[in-house]
Coordinates of C-alpha atoms in Angstrom, one line a residue:
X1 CA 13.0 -12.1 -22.8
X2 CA 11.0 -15.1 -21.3
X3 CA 10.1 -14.1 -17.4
X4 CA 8.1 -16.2 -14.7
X5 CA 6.4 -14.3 -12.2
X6 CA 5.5 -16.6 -8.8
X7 CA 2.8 -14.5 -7.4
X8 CA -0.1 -12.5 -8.7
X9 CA -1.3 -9.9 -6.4
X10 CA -0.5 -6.5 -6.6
X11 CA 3.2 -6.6 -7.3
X12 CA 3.2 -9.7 -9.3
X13 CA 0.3 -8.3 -11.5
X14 CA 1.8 -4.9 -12.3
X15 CA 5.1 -6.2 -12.7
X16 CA 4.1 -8.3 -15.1
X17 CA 1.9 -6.3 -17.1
X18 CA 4.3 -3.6 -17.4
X19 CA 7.5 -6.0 -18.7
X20 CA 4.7 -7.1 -21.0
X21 CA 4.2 -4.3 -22.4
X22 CA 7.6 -3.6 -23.3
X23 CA 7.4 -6.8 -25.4
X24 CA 8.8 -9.6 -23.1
X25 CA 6.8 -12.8 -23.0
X26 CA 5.4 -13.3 -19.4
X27 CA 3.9 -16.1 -17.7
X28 CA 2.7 -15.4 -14.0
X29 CA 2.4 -18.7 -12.0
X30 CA -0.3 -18.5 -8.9
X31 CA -1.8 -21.7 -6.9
X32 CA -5.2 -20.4 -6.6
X33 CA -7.0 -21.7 -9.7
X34 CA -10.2 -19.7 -9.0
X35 CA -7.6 -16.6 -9.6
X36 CA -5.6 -17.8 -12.4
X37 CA -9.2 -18.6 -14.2
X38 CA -10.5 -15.0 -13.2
X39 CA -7.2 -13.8 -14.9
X40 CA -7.4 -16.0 -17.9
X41 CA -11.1 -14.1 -18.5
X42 CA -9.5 -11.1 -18.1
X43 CA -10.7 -10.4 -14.4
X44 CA -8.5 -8.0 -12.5
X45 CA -9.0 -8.8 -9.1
X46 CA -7.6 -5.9 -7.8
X47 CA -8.3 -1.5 -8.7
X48 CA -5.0 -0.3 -10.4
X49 CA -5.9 2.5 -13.0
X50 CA -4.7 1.2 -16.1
X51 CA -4.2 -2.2 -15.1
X52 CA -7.1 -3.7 -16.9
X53 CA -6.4 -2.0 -20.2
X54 CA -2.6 -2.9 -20.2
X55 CA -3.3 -6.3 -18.9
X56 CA -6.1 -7.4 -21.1
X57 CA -3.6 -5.7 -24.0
X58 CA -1.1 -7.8 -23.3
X59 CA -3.5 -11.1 -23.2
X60 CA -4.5 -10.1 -26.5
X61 CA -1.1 -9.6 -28.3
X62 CA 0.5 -13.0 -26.8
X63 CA 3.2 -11.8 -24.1
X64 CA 0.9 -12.4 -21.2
X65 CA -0.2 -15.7 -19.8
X66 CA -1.6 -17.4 -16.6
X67 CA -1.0 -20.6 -15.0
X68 CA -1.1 -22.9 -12.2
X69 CA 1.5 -25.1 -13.6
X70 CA 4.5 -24.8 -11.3
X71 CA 7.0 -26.6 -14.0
X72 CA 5.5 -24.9 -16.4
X73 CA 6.7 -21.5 -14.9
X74 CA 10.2 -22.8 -13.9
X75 CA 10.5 -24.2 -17.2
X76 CA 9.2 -20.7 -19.1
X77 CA 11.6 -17.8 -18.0
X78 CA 15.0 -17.1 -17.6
X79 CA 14.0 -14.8 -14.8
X80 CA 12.1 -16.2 -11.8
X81 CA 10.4 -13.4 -10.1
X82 CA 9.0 -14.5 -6.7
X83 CA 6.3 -11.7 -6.1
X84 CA 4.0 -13.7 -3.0
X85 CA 3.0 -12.0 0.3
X86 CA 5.1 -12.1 3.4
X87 CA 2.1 -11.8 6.4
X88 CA 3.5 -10.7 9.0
X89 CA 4.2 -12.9 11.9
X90 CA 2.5 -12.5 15.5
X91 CA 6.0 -10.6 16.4
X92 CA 5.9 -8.6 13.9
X93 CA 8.4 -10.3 11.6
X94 CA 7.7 -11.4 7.6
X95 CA 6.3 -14.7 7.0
X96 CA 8.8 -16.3 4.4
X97 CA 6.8 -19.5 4.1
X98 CA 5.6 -18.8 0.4
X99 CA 9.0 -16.8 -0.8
X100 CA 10.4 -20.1 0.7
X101 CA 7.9 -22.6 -0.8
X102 CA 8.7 -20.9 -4.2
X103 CA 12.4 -21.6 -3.9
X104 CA 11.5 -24.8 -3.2
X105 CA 9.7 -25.4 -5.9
X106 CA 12.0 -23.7 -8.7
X107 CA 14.5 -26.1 -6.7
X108 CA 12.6 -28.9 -7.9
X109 CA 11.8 -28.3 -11.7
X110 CA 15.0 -26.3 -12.7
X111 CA 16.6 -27.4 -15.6
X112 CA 19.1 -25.0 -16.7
X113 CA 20.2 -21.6 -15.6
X114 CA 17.8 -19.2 -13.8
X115 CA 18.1 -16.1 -12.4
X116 CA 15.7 -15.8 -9.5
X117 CA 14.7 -12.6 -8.5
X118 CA 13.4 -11.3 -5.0
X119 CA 10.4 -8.9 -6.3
X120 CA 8.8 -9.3 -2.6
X121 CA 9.6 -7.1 0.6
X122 CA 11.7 -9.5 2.3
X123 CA 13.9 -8.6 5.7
X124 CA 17.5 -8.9 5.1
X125 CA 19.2 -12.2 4.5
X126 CA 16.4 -13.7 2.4
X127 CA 18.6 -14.3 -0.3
X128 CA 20.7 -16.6 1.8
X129 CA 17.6 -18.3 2.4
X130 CA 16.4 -19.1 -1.2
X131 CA 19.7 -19.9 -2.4
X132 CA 19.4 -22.6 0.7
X133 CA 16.6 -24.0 -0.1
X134 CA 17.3 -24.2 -4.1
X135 CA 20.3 -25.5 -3.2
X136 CA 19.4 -28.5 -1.1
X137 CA 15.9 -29.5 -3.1
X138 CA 18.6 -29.6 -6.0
X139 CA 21.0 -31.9 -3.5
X140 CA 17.9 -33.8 -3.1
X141 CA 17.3 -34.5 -6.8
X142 CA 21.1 -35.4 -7.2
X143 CA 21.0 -32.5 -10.1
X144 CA 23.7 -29.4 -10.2
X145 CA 22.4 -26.5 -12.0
X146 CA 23.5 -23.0 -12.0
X147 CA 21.3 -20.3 -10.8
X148 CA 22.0 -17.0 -9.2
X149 CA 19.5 -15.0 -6.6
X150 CA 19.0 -11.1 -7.2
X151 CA 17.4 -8.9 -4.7
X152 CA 15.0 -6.3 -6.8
X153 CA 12.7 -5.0 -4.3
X154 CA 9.8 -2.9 -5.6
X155 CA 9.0 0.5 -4.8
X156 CA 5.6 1.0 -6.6
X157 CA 2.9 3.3 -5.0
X158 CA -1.2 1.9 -4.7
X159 CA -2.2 4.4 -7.1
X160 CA 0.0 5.0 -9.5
X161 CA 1.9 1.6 -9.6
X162 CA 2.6 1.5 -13.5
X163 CA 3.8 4.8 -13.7
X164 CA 6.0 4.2 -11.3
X165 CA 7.5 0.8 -13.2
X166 CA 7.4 2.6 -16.2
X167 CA 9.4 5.4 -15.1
X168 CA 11.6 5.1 -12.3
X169 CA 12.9 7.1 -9.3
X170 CA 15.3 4.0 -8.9
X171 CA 16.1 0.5 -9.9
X172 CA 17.9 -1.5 -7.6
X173 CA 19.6 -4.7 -7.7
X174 CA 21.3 -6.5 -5.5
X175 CA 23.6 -9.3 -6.6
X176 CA 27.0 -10.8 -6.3
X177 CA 27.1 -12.5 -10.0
X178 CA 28.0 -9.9 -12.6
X179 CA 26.3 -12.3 -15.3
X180 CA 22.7 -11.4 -13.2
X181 CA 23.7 -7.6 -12.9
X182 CA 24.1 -7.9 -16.8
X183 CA 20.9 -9.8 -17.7
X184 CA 18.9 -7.8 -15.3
X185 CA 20.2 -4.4 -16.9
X186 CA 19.2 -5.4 -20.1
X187 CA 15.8 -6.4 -18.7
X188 CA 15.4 -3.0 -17.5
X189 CA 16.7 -1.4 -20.5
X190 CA 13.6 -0.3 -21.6
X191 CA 12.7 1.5 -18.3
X192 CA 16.2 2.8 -17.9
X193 CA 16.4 5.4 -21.3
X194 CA 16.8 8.9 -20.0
X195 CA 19.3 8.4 -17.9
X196 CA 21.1 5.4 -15.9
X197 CA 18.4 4.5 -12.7
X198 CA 19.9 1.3 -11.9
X199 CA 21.9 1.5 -8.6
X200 CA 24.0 -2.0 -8.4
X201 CA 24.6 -2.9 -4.6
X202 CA 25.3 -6.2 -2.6
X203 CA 22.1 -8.1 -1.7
X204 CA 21.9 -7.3 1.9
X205 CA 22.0 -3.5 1.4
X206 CA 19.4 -4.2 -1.6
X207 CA 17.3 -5.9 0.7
X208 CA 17.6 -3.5 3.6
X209 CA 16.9 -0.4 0.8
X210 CA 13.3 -1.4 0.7
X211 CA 12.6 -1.3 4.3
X212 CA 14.9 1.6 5.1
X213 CA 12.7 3.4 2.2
X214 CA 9.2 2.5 3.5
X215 CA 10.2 3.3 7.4
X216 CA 11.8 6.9 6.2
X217 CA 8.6 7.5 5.1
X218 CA 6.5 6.3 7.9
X219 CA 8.7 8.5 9.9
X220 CA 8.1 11.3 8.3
X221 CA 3.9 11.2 8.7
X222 CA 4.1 9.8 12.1
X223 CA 6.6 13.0 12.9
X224 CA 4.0 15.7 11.1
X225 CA 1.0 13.8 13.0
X226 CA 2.7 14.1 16.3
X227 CA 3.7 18.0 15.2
X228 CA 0.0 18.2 14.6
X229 CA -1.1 16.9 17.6
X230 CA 1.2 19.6 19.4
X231 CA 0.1 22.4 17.4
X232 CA -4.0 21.5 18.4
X233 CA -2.7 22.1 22.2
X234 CA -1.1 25.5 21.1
X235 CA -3.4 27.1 19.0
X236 CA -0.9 26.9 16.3
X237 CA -2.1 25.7 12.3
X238 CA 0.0 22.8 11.2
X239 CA -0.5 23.2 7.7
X240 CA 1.1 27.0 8.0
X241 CA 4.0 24.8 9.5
X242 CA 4.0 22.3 7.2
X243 CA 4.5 25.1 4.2
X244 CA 6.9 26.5 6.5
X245 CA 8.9 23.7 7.3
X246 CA 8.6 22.0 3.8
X247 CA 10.2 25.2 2.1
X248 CA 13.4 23.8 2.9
X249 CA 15.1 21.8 0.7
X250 CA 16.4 19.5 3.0
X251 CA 13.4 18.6 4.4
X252 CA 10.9 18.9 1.4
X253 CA 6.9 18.8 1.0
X254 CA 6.9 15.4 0.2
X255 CA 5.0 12.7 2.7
X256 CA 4.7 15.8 5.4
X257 CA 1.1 15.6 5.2
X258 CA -1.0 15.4 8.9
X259 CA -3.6 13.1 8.8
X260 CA -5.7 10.2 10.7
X261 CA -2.7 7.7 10.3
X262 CA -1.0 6.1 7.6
X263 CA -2.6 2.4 6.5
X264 CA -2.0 -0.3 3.4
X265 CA 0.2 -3.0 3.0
X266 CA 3.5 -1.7 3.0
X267 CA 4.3 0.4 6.2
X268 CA 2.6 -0.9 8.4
X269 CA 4.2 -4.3 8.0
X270 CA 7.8 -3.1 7.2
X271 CA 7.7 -0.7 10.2
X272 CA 6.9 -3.8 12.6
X273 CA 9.0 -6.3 10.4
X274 CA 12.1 -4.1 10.4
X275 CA 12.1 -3.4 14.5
X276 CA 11.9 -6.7 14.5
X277 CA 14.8 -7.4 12.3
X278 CA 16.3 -5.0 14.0
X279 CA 15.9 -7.2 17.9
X280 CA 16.9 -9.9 16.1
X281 CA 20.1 -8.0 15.5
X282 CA 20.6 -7.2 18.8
X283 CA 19.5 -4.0 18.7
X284 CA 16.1 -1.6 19.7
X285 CA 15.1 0.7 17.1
X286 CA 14.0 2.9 19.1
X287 CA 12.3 5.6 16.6
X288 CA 10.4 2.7 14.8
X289 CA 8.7 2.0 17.7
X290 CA 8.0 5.4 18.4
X291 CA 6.6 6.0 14.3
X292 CA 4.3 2.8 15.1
X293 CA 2.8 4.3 18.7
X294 CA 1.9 7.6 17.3
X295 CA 0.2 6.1 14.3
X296 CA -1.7 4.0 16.2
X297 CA -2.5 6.8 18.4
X298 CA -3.3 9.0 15.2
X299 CA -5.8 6.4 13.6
X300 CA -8.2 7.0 16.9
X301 CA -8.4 10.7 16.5
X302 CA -11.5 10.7 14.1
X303 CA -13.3 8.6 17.1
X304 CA -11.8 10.9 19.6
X305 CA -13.3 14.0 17.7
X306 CA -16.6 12.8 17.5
X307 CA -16.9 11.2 20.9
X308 CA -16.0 14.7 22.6
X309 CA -17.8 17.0 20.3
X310 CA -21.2 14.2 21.6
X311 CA -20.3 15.0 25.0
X312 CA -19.3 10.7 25.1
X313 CA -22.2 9.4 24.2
X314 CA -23.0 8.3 20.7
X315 CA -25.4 5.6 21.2
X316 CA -28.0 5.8 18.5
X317 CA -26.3 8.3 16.3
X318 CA -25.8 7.6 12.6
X319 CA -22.0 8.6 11.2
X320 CA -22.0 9.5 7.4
X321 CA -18.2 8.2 6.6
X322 CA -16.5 9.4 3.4
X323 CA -14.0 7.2 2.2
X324 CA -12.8 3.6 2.7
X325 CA -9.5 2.9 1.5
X326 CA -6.3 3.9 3.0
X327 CA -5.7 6.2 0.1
X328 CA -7.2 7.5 -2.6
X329 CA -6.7 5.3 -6.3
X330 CA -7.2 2.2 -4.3
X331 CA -9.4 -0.3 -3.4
X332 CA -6.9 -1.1 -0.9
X333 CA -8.2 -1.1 3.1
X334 CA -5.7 -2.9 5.0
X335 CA -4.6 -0.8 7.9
X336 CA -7.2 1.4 7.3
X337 CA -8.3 4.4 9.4
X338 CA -11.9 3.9 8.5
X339 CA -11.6 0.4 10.2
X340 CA -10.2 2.0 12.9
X341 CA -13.1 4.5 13.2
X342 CA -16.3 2.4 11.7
X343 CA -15.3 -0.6 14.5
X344 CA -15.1 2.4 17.4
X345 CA -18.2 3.8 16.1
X346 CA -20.2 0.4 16.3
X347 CA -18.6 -0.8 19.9
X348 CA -19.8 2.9 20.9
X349 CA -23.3 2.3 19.3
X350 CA -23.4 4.4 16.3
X351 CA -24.2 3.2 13.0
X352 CA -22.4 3.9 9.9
X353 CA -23.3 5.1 6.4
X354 CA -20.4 3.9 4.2
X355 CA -19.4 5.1 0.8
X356 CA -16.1 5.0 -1.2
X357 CA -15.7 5.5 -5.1
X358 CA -13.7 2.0 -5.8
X359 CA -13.7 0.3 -2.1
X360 CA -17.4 -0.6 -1.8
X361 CA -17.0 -4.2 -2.8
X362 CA -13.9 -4.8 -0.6
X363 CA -15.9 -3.0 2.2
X364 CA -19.0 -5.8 1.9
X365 CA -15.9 -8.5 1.6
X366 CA -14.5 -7.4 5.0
X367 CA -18.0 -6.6 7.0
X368 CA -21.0 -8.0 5.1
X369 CA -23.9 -7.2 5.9
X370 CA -25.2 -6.8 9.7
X371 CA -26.5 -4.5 12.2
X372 CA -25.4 -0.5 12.0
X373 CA -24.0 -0.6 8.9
X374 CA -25.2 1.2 5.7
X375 CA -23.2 1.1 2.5
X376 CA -24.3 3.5 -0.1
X377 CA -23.6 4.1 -3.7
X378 CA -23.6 7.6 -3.5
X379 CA -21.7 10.2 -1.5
X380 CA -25.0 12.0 -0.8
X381 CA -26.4 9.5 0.2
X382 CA -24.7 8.8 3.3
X383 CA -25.9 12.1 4.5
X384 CA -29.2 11.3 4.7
X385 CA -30.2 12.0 8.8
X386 CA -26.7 11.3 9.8
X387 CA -25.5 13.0 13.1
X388 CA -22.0 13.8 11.5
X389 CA -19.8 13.4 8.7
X390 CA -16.3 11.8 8.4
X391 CA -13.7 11.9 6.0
X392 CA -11.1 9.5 6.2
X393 CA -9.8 9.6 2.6
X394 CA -9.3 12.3 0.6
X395 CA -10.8 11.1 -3.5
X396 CA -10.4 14.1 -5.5
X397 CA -14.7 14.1 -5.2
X398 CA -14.6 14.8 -2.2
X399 CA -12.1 18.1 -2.1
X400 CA -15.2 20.5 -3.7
X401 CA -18.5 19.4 -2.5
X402 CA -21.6 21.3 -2.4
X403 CA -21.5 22.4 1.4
X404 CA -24.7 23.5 1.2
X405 CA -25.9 20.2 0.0
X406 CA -24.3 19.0 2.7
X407 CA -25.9 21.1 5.5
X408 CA -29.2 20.3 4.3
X409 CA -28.5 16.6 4.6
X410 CA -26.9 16.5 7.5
X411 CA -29.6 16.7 10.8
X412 CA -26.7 18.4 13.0
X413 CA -23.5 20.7 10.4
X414 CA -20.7 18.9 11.9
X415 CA -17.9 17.7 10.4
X416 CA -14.5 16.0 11.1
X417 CA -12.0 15.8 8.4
X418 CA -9.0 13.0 9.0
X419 CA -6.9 14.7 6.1
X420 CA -7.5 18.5 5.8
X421 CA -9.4 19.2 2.9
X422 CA -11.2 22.2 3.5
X423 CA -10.2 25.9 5.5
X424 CA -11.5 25.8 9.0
X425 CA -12.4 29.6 8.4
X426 CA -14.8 29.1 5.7
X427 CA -16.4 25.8 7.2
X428 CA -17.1 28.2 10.5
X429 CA -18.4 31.0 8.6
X430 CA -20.3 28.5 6.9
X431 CA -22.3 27.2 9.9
X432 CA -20.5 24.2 10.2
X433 CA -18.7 22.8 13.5
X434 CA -15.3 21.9 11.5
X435 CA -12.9 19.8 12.7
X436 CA -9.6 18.9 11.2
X437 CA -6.4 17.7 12.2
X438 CA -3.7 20.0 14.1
X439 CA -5.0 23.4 13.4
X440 CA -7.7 25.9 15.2
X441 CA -10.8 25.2 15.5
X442 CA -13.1 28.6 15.3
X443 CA -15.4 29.7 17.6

């Protein structure tokens, strides 16, 4: 099959790649020519494992292509994939300026039938929206073409984003053309053999899916963070309760994990973007706002572990931080909690020794270089005379370190660790002042 894929970020870049792969010839369409030329040398602008490799692959045998020739795109595929960003608004809700500006354009250069295909997180009633604006460029041009709009949100995970295309949990579509729900299930065919994923629905509910999906899950860490928080106050250990608690199947161990906040692209955005939806409705969700209050309450408890254990005052100190990007197999650090921290640490006037296995370079993109801040290449090497160390992400390198090493770097044993990676028992009997999130602290 021929596909067009508006967008290359993340979602347009692995989507692309992986219906590649299976042998479809795909052409992904972006404005920004410094990007498309990147891509056309085989420069992944983004950390994906695997992405290179099967992108580069893909180059090589034909089926993958870059351009910045809009009609050239329209004119390619018989699928339309709009996969561009929706920033969110000042209020919270999704910018649909490019998802719109896409429509517009396959408005303009369409020729025959297209299916066009909502890849991007988009609140509810988007579809409407395209098939507006389709509609009238097309009045505009005096032309009548037929064209039908799918909603196909993705539900791919910073990380592991081409397993999950490769092998679903779920495929949903959203349509009200049973010629689209037919062409799109053979699209998927290949990624649909063991047993039937595709769930066919109406295109609000699709739409709705993707944000009801992401906020469940939001819901769930802000709940075990605020569980944690409650369990520091009563001497209780919130990972015995989380074993506890996660040994029913109802509830599950999945995304009950207490940390320093959730970050990334996706929840913190759909969270906001959804209560908006949801006031635009005419009604308050009132748990969203609560799942957005305690993570932005939770992302400040690294600061507020290290400001008390310094009595307040942590001018002059040196921070070692360990990890950068909101989760591990990412260079990803939107939403971060080691923004959170790093920018609390400097207004406090501490300086911070950065390091990160993939995130380095994004790091130096966001801060640069100035005053109080020391990137390293190393994990060691942040521990060189600093004061304390931090951990805000947990890389598997990080889960079995040499604590001794550490001690003898360090110039005072303390450590604060945003997601729980080692037993507060052995750290004390250790030597080390050890603090993690919702459980005891010895001694």
């Amino acid at each position: 099959m021929k596909i067009t894929i508006f967008g290359s970020g993340y979602v347009g870049l692995v989507t692309g790649a992986c219906l590649a792969q299976a042998g479809n010839s795909v052409l992904c369409v972006d404005i920004d020519e410094q990007k498309v030329k990147r891509l056309k040398q085989g420069d992944i602008p983004i950390y994906e494992p695997g992405l290179e490799k099967m992108v580069h692959a893909n180059q090589a045998g034909g089926r993958l292509d870059f351009t910045t020739d809009i009609a050239e795109g329209v004119k390619h595929g018989l699928f339309q994939f709009i996969a561009v960003g929706t920033p969110p608004e000042e209020d919270g809700s999704a910018d649909l300026s490019y998802v719109l500006a896409v429509a517009e354009s396959i408005g303009q250069y369409i020729e025959e039938y297209r299916i066009v295909v909502d890849k991007s997180t988009v609140p509810v009633g988007t579809a409407d929206q395209v098939r507006a604006k389709i509609q009238e460029t097309l009045a505009a041009r005096d032309k009548q073409v037929a064209f039908d709009v799918v909603s196909n949100p993705e539900f791919l995970k910073e990380g592991a984003a081409i397993s999950d295309f490769n092998k679903p949990d779920r495929i949903i579509v959203g349509a009200d053309s049973d010629e689209a729900i037919r062409l799109m299930k053979q699209l998927y065919k290949p990624f649909n053999r063991n047993h039937d994923r595709l769930l066919e629905m109406d295109v609000r509910s699709a739409e709705l899916t993707k944000y009801a999906a992401n906020a469940m899950l939001a819901t769930k860490i802000s709940f075990m963070n605020e569980l944690a928080n409650l369990a520091e106050r009563l001497d209780a250990d919130i990972e015995k309760v989380r074993i506890g608690i996660g040994s029913d199947p109802r509830i599950g161990y999945h995304f009950i994990y207490p940390g320093c906040g959730y970050g990334g692209s996706c929840f913190p955005k759909d969270v906001k973007a959804l209560a908006q939806t949801a006031r635009e409705a005419g009604w308050d969700a009132e748990i969203l706002h609560a799942v957005e209050s305690v993570n932005k309450n939770q992302k400040q408890w690294l600061f507020r572990q290290l400001n008390k254990h310094f009595n307040g005052d942590l001018q002059g100190l040196r921070i070692a931080v360990w990890g950068l990007a909101f989760k591990p197999n990412t260079d990803d650090m939107r939403e971060a909690p080691s923004r959170e921290l790093i920018e609390a640490l400097w207004e406090a006037g501490a300086g911070v020794a950065a390091y990160d296995p993939v995130a380095m370079e994004e790091f130096s993109k966001i801060y640069g270089a100035r005053d109080g801040l020391y990137p390293v290449e190393r994990a060691y090497d942040a521990l060189n005379g600093a004061d304390a160390l931090v951990i805000c992400t947990e890389w598997d390198e990080f889960r079995s370190p040499d604590f001794a090493q550490i001690k003898k770097l360090l110039k005072n044993p303390v450590v604060v660790d945003g997601r729980n990676l080692y037993e507060p028992e052995f750290m004390h009997a250790d030597g080390f002042q050890y603090y993690s999130v919702g459980r005891p602290h010895p001694g």
